[in-house]
N, CA and C of each residue as an Amber inpcrd file, in Angstrom:
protein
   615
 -10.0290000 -51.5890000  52.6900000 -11.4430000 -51.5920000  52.2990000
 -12.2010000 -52.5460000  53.2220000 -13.0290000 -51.8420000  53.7850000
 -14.2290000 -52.7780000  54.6070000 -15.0350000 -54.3390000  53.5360000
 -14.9110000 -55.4300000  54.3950000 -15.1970000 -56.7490000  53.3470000
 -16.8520000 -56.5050000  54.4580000 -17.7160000 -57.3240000  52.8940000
 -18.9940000 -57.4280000  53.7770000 -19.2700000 -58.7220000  53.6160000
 -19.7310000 -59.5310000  54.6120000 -20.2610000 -60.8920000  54.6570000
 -21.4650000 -60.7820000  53.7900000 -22.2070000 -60.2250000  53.0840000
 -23.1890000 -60.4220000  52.7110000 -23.8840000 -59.5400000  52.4660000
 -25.0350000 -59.6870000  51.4160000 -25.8650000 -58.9100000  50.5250000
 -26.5240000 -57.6350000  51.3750000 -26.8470000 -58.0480000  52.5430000
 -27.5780000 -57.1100000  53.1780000 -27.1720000 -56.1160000  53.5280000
 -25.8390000 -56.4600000  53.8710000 -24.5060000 -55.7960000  55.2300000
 -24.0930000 -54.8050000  54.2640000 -24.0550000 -54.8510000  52.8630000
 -24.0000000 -53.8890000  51.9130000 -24.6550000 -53.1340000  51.5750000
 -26.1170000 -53.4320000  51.4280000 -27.1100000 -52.5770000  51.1440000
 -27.2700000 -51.4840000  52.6090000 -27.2580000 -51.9480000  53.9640000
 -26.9210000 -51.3100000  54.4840000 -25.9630000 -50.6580000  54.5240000
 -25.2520000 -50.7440000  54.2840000 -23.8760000 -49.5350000  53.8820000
 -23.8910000 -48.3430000  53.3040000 -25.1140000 -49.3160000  52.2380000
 -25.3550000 -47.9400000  51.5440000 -26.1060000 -47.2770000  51.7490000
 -27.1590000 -47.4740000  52.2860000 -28.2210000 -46.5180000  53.3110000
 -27.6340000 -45.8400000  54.0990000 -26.4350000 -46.1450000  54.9170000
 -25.6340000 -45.1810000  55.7610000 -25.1890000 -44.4240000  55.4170000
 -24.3580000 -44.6420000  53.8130000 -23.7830000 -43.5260000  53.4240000
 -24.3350000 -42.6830000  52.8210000 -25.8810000 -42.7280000  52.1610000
 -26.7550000 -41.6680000  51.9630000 -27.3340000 -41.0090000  52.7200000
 -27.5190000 -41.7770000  53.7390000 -27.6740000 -41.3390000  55.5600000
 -27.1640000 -39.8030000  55.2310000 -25.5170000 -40.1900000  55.5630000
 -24.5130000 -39.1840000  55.8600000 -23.9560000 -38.2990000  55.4000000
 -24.4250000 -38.7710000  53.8400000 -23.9270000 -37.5420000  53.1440000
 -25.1030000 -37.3020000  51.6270000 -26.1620000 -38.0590000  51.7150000
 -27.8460000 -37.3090000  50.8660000 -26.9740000 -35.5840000  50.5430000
 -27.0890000 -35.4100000  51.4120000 -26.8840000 -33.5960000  51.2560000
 -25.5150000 -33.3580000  50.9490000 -24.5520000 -33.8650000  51.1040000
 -23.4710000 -33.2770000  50.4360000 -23.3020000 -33.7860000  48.5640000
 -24.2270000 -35.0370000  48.7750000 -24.3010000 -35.6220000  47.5360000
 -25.7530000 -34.7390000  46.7010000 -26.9430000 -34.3880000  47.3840000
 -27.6240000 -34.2250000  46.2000000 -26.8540000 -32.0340000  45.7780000
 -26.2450000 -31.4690000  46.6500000 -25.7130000 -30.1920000  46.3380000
 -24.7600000 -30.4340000  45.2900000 -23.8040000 -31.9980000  45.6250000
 -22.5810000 -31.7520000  44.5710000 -23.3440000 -32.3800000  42.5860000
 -24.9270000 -32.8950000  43.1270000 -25.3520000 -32.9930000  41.5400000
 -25.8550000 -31.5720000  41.0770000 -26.2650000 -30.7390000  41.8480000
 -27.0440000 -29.9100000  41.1860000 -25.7870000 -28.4120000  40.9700000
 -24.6180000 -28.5510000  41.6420000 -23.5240000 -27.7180000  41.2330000
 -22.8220000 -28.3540000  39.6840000 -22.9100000 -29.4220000  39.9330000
 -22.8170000 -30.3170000  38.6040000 -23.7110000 -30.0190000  37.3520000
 -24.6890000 -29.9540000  37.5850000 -25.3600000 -29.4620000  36.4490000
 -25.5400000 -27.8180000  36.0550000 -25.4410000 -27.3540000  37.2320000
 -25.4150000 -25.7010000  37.1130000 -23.5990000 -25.9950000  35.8210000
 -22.7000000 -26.5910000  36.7230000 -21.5590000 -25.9160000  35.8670000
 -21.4980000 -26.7110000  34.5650000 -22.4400000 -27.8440000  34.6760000
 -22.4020000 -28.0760000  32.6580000 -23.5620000 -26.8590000  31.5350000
 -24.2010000 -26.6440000  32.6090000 -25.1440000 -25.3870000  31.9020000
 -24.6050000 -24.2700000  31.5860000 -23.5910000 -24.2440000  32.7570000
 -22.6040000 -23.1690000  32.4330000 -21.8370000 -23.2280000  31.3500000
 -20.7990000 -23.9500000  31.0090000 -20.0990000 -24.4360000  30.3910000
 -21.1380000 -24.7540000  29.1200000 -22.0080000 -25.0250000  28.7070000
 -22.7560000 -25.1380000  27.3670000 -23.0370000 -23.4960000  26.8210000
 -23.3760000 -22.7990000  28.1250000 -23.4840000 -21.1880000  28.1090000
 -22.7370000 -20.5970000  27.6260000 -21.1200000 -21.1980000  27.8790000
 -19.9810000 -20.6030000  27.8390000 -19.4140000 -20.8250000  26.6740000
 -19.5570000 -21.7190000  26.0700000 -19.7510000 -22.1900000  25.1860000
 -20.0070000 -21.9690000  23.4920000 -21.1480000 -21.9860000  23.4510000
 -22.0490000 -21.1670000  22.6640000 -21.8610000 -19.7080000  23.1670000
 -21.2210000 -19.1470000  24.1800000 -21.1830000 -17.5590000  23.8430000
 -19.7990000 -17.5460000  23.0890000 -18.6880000 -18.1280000  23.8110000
 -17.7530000 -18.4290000  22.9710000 -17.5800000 -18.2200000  21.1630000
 -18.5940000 -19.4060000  20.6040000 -19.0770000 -19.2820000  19.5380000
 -19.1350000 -18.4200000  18.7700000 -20.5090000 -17.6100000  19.0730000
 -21.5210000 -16.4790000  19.1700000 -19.8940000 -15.4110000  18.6620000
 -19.3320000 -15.1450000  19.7110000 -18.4210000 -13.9250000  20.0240000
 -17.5240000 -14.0250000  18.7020000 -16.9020000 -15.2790000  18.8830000
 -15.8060000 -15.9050000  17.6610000 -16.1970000 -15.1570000  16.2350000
 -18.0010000 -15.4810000  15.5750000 -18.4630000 -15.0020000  14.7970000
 -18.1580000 -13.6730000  14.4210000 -18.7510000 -13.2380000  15.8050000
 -18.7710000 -11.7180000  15.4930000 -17.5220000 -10.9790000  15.4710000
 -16.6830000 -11.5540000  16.2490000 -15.1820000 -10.4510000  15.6660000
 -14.6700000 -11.2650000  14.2280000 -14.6160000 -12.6960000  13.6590000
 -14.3900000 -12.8540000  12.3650000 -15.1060000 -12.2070000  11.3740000
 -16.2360000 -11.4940000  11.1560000 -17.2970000 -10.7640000  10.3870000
 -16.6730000  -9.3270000  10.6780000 -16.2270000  -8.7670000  12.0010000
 -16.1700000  -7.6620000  12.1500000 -14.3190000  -7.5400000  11.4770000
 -13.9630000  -8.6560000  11.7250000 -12.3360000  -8.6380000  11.5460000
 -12.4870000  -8.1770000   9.4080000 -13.2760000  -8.9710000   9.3180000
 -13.5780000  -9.1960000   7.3410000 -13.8740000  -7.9850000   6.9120000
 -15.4940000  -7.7630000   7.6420000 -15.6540000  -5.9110000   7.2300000
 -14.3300000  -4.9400000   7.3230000 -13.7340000  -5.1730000   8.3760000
 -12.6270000  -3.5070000   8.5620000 -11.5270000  -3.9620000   7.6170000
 -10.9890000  -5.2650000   7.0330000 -10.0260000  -5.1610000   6.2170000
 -10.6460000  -5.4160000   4.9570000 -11.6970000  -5.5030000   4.3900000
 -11.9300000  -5.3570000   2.8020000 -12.3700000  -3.6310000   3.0460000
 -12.4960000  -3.2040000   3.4760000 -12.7060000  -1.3330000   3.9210000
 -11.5940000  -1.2200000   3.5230000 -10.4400000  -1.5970000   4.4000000
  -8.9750000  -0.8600000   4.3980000  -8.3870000  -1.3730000   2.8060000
  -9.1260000  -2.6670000   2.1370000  -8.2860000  -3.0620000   0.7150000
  -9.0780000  -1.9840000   0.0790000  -9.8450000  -1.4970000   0.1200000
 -10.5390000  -0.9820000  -0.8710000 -10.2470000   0.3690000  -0.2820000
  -9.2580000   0.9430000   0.6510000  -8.8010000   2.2740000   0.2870000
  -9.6060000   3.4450000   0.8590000 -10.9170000   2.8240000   1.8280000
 -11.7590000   3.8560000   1.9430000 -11.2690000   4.6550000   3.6680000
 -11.4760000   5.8910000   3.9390000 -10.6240000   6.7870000   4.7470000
 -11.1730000   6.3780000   6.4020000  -9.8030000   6.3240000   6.9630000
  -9.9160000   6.0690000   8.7410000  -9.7520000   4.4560000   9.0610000
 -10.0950000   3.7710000   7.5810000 -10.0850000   1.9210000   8.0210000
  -8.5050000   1.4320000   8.5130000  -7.5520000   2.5450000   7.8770000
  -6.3440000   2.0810000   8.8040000  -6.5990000   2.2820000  10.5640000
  -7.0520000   3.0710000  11.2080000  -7.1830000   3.6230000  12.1810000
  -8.2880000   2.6560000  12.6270000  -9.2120000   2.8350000  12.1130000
 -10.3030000   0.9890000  12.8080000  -9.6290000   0.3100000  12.6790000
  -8.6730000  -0.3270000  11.9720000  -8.1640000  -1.8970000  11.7050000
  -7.0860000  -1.8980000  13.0070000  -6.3500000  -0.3620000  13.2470000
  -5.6990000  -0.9640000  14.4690000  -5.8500000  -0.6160000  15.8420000
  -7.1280000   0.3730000  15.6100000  -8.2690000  -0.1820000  17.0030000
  -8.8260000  -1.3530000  17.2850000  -8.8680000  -2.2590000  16.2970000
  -9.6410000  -3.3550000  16.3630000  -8.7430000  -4.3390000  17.2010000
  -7.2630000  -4.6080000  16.0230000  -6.2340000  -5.2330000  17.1690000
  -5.9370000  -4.7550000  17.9770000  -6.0110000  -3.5550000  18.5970000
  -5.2930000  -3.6710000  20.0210000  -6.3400000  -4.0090000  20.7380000
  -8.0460000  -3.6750000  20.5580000  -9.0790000  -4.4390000  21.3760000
  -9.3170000  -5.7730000  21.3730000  -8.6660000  -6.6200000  20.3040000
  -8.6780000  -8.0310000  20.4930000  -7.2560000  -9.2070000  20.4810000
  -7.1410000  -9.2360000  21.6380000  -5.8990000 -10.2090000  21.9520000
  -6.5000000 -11.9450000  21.5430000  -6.4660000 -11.2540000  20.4960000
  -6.4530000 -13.1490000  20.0750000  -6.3180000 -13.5980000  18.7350000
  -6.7170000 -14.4460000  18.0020000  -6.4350000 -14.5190000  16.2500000
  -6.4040000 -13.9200000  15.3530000  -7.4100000 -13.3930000  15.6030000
  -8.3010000 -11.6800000  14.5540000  -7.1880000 -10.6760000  14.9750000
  -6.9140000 -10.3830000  16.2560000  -6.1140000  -9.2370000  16.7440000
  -5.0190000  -9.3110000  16.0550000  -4.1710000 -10.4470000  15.7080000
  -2.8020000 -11.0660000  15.3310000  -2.7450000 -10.6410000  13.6870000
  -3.7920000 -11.0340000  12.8850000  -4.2050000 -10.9700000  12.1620000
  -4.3380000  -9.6750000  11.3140000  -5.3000000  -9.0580000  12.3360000
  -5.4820000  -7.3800000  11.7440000  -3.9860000  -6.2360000  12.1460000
  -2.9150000  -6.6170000  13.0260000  -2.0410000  -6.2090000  13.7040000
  -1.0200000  -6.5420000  11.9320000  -0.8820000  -7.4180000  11.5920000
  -0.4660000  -7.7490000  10.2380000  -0.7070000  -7.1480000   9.3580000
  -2.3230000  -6.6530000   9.3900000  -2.6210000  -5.6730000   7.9320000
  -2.0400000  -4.5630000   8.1170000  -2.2450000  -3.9590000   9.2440000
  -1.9960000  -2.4750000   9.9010000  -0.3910000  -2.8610000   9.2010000
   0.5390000  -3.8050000   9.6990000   1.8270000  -3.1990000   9.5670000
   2.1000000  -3.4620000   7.7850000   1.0440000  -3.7310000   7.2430000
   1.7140000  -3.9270000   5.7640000   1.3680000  -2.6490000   5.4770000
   0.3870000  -1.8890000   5.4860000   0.1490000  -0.6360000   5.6360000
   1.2810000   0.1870000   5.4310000   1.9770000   0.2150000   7.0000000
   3.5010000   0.9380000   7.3230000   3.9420000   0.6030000   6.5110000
   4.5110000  -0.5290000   6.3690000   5.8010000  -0.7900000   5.1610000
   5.3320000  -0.5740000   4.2700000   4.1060000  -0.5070000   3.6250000
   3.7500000   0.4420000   2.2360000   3.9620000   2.1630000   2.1180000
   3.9570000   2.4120000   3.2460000   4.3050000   3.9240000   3.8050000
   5.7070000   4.2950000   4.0470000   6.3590000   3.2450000   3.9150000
   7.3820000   2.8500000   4.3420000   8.2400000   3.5940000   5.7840000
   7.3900000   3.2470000   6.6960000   7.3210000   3.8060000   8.0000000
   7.2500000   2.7620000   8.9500000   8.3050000   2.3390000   9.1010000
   8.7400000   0.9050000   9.2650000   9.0890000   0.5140000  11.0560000
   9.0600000   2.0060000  11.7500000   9.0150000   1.9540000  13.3360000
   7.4050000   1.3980000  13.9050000   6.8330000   1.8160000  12.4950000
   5.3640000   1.4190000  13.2860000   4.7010000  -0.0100000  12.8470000
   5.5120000  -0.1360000  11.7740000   5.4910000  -1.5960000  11.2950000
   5.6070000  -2.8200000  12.3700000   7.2310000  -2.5630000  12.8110000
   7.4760000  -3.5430000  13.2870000   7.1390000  -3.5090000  14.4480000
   6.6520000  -2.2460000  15.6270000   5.7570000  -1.9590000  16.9130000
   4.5580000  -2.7840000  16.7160000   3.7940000  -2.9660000  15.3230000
   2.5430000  -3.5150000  15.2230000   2.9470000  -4.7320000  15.2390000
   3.8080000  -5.2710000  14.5930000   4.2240000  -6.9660000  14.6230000
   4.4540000  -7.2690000  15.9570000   5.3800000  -6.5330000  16.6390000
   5.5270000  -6.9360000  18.2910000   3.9190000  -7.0050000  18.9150000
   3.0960000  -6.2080000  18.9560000   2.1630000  -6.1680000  19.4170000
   1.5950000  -7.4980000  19.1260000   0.9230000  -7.6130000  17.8790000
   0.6680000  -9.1880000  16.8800000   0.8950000 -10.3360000  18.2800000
   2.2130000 -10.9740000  18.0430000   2.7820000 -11.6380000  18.9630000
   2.3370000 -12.3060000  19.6160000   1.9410000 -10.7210000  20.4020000
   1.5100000 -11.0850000  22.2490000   0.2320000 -11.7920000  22.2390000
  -0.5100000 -11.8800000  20.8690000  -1.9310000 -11.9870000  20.4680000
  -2.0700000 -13.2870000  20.2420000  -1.8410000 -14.1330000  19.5070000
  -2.1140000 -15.2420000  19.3000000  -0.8240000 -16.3400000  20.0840000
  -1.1930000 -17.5930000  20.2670000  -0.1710000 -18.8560000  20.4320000
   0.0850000 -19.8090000  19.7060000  -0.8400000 -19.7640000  18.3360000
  -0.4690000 -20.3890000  17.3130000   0.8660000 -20.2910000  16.6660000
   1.6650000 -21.4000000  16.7560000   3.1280000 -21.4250000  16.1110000
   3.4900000 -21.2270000  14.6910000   2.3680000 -21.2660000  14.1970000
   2.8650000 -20.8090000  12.5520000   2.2470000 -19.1300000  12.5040000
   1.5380000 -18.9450000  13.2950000   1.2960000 -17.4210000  13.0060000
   1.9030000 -16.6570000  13.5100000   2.8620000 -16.9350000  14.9610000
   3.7970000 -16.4650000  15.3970000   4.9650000 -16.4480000  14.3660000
   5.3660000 -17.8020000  14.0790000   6.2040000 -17.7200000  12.7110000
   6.0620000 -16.5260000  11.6150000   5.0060000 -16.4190000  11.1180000
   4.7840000 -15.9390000   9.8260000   5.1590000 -13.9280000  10.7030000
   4.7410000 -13.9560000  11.4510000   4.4270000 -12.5680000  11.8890000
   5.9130000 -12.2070000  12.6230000   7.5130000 -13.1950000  13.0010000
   8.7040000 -13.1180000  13.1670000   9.3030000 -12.9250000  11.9670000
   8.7880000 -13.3640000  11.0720000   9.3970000 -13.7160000   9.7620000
   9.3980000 -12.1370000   8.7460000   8.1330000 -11.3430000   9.0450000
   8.3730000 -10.4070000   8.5360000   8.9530000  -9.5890000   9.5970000
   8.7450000  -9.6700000  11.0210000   9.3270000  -8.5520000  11.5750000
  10.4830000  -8.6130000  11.0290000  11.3080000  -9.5390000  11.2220000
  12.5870000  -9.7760000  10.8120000  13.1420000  -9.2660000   9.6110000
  12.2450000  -9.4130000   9.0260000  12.6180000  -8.4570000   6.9900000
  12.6740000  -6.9920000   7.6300000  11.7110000  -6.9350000   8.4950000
  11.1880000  -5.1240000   8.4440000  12.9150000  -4.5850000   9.7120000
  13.1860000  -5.7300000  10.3650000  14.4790000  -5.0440000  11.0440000
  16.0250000  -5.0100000  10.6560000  15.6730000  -6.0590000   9.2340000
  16.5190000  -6.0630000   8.0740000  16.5200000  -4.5620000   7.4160000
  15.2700000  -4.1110000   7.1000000  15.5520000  -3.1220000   6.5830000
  15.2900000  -1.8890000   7.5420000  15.5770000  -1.7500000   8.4900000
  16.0760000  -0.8420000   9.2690000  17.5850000  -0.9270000   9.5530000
  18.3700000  -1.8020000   9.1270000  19.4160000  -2.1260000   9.7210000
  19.6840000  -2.4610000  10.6260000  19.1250000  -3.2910000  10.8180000
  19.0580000  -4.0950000  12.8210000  19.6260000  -5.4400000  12.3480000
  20.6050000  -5.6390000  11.9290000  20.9000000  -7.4200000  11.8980000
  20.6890000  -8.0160000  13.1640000  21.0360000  -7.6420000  13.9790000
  21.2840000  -8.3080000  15.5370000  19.8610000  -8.8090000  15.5560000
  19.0980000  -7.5260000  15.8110000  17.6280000  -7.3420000  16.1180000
  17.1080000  -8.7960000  15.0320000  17.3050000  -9.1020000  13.9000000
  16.6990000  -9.8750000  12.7570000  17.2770000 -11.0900000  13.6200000
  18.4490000 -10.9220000  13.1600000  19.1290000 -12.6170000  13.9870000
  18.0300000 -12.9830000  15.4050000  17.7840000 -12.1750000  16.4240000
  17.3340000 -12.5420000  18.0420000  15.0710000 -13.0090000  17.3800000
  15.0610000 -12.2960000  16.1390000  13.7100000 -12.2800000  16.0190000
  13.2890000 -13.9550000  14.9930000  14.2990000 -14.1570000  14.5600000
  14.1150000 -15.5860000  14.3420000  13.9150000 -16.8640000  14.7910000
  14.9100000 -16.6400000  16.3820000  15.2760000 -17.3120000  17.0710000
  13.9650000 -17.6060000  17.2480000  12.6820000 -17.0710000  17.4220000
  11.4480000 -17.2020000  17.5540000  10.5610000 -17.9650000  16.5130000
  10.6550000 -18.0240000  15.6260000  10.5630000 -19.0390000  14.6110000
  10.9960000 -20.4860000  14.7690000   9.5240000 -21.4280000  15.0890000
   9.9110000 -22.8090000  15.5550000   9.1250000 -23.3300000  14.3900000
   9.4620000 -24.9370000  14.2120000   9.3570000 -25.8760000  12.8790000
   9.7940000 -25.7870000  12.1040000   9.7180000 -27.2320000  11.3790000
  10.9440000 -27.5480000  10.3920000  10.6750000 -26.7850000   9.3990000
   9.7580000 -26.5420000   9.0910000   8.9370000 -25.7780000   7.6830000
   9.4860000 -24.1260000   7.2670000   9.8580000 -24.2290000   7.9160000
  10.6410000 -22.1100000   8.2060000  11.5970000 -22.7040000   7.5610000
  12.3930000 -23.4620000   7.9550000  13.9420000 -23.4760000   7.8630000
  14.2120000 -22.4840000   6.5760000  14.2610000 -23.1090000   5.1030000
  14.4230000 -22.2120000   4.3270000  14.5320000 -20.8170000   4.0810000
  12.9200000 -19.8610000   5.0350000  13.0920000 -19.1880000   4.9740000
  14.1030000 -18.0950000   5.6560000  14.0250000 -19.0140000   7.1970000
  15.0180000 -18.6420000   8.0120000  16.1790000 -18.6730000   7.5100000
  16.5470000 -19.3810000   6.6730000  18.0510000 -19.7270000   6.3550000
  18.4060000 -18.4500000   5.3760000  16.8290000 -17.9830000   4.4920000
  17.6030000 -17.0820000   3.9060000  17.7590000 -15.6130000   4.1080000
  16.7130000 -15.4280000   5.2260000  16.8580000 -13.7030000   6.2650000
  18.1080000 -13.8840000   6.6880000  18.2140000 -15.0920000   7.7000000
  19.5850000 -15.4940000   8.3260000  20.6900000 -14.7680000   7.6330000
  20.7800000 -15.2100000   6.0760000  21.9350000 -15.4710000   5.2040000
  21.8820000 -13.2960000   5.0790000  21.4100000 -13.0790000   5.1260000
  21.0260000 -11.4880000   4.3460000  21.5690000 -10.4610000   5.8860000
  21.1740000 -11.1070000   6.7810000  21.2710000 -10.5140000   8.2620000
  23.2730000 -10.1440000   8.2430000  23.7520000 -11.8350000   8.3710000
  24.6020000 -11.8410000   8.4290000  25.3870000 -11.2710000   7.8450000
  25.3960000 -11.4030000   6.2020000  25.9050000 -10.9800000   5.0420000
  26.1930000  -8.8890000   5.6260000  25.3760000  -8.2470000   5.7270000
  24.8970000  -7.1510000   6.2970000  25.9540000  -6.7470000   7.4790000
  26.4490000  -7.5870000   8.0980000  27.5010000  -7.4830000   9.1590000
  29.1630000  -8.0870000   8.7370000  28.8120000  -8.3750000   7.5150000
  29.9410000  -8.4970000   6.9750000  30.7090000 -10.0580000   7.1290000
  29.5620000 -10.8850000   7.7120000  29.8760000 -12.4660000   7.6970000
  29.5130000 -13.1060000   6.9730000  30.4650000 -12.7590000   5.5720000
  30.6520000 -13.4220000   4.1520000  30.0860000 -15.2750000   4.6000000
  31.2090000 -15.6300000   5.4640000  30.8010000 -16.8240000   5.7620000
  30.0580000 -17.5740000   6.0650000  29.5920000 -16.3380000   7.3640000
  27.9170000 -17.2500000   7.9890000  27.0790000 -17.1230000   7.1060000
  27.2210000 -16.0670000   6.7460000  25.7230000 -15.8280000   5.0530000
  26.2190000 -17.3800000   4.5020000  26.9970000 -17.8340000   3.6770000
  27.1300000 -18.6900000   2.7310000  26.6720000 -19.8140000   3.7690000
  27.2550000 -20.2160000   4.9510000  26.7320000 -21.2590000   5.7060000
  25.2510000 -21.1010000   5.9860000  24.5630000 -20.5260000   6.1820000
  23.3810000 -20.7180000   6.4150000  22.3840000 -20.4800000   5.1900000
  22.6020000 -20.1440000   3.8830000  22.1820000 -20.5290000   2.4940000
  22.2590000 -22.0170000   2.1630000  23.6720000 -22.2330000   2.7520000
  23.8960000 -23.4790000   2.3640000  22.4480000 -24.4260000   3.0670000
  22.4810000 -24.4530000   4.2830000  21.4370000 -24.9680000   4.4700000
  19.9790000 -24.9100000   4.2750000  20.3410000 -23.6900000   3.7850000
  18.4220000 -23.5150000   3.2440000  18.0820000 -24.6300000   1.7310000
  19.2000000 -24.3450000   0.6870000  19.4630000 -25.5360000  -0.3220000
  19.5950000 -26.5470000   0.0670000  19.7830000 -27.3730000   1.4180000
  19.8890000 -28.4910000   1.7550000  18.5570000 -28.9880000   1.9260000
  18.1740000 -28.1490000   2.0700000  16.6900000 -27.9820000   2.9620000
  15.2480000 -28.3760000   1.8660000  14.1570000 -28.7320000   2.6810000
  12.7630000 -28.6990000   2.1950000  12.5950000 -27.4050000   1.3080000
  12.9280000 -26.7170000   0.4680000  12.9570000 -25.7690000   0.0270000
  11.9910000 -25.8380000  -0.9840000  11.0830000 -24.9200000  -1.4360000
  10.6820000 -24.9300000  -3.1460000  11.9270000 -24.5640000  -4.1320000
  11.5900000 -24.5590000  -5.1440000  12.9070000 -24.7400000  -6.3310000
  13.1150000 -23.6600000  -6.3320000  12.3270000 -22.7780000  -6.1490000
  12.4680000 -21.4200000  -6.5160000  13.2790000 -20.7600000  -5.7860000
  12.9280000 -21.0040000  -4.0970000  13.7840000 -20.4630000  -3.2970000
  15.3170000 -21.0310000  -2.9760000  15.0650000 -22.4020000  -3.4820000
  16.5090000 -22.9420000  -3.8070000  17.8130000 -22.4810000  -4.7110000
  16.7930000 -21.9900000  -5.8710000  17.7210000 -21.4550000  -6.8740000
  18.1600000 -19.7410000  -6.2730000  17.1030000 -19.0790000  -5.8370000
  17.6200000 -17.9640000  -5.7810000  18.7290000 -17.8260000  -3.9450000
  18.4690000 -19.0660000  -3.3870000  19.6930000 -18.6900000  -2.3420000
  21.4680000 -19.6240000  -3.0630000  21.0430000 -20.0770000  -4.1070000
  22.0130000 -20.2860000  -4.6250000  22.7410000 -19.2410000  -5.3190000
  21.6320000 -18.8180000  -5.9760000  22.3700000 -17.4420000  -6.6290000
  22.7770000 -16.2010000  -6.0300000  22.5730000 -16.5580000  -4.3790000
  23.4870000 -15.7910000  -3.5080000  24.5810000 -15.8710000  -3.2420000
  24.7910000 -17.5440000  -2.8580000  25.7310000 -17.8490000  -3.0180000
  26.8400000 -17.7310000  -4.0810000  26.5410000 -17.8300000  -4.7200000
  27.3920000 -17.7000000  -5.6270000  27.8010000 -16.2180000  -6.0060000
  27.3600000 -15.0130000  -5.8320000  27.4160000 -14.1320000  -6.1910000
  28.3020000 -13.6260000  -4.9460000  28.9320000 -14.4590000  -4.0520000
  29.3220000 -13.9940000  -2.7080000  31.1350000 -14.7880000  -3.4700000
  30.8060000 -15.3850000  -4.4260000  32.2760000 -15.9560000  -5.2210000
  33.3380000 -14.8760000  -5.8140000
């Protein structure tokens, strides 16, 4: 770093360096403010947008609860046009749909889809958690076992422990079923789900 003897020798300095670069300095304020205008723009459209597919996400599934004709068919036009929360979301109704139809290839196609949609870890969770039932009941243990693996936090465990236990059981691993019940009862569990993977266990006696 350049030392300056004195008050002046500085102030000149700095006259030089506005000298030399005024213009690279007054372009980099006014790109500066263009991109916070931007960014406030972006912003608030952000917003704006968010609104309107949560309102549009609300309308097409109280349509589809209430039974009225084609809202299955909007609800999963809607998710495949929106890769993001809502999309994840409405990709969920669509497949409860299927499994009420009990047409369960398109179920769990809609859950895969889901997925790709959001990065939230508990909604990824929640949306593995049924694929996993729905490839349970296709008979896919393998498929259930690899779709868990996707299921992160401590908070699953239980439930994981007890698809786990049902997967296995299904392939005829008396054992791993009981070992991985076991840990769901070890586990943060509600009572409820405690008692009834006990009463798996035990029924495996």
């Amino acid at each position: 770093m350049e030392v300056y003897s004195n008050e002046n020798e500085q102030i000149d300095a700095v006259r030089r360096f506005f000298a030399n670069n005024g213009k690279a300095l007054a372009v980099g304020v006014v790109i500066g403010i263009a991109a916070l205008g931007g960014w406030r723009y972006w912003a608030n459209h952000e917003e704006s947008s968010a609104k309107t597919v949560s309102a549009q996400y609300q309308q097409l599934t109280n349509a589809m609860q209430a039974d009225k004709p084609q809202t299955l068919e909007a609800v999963s036009n809607f998710a495949r046009d929106n890769s993001n929360t809502y999309g994840a979301l409405a990709s969920m109704d669509v497949a409860k749909q299927y499994v009420d139809s009990n047409q369960l290839d398109k179920a769990a196609a809609q859950l895969q889809n889901g997925l790709k949609d959001t990065k939230d870890a508990n909604l990824q969770a929640v949306i593995n958690l049924r694929l996993a039932r729905i490839q349970l009941q296709q008979n896919q243990a393998d498929a259930a076992l690899k779709t868990l693996e996707g299921v992160k936090g401590d908070g699953w465990t239980a439930i994981v422990a007890d698809i786990r236990g049902e997967a296995l059981l299904s392939k005829g691993d008396k054992q791993g079923a009981r070992d991985a019940w076991s840990k769901g009862v070890e586990s943060d569990a509600s009572p409820a789900l405690k008692q009834m993977m006990q009463m798996k266990m035990n029924n495996l006696s």
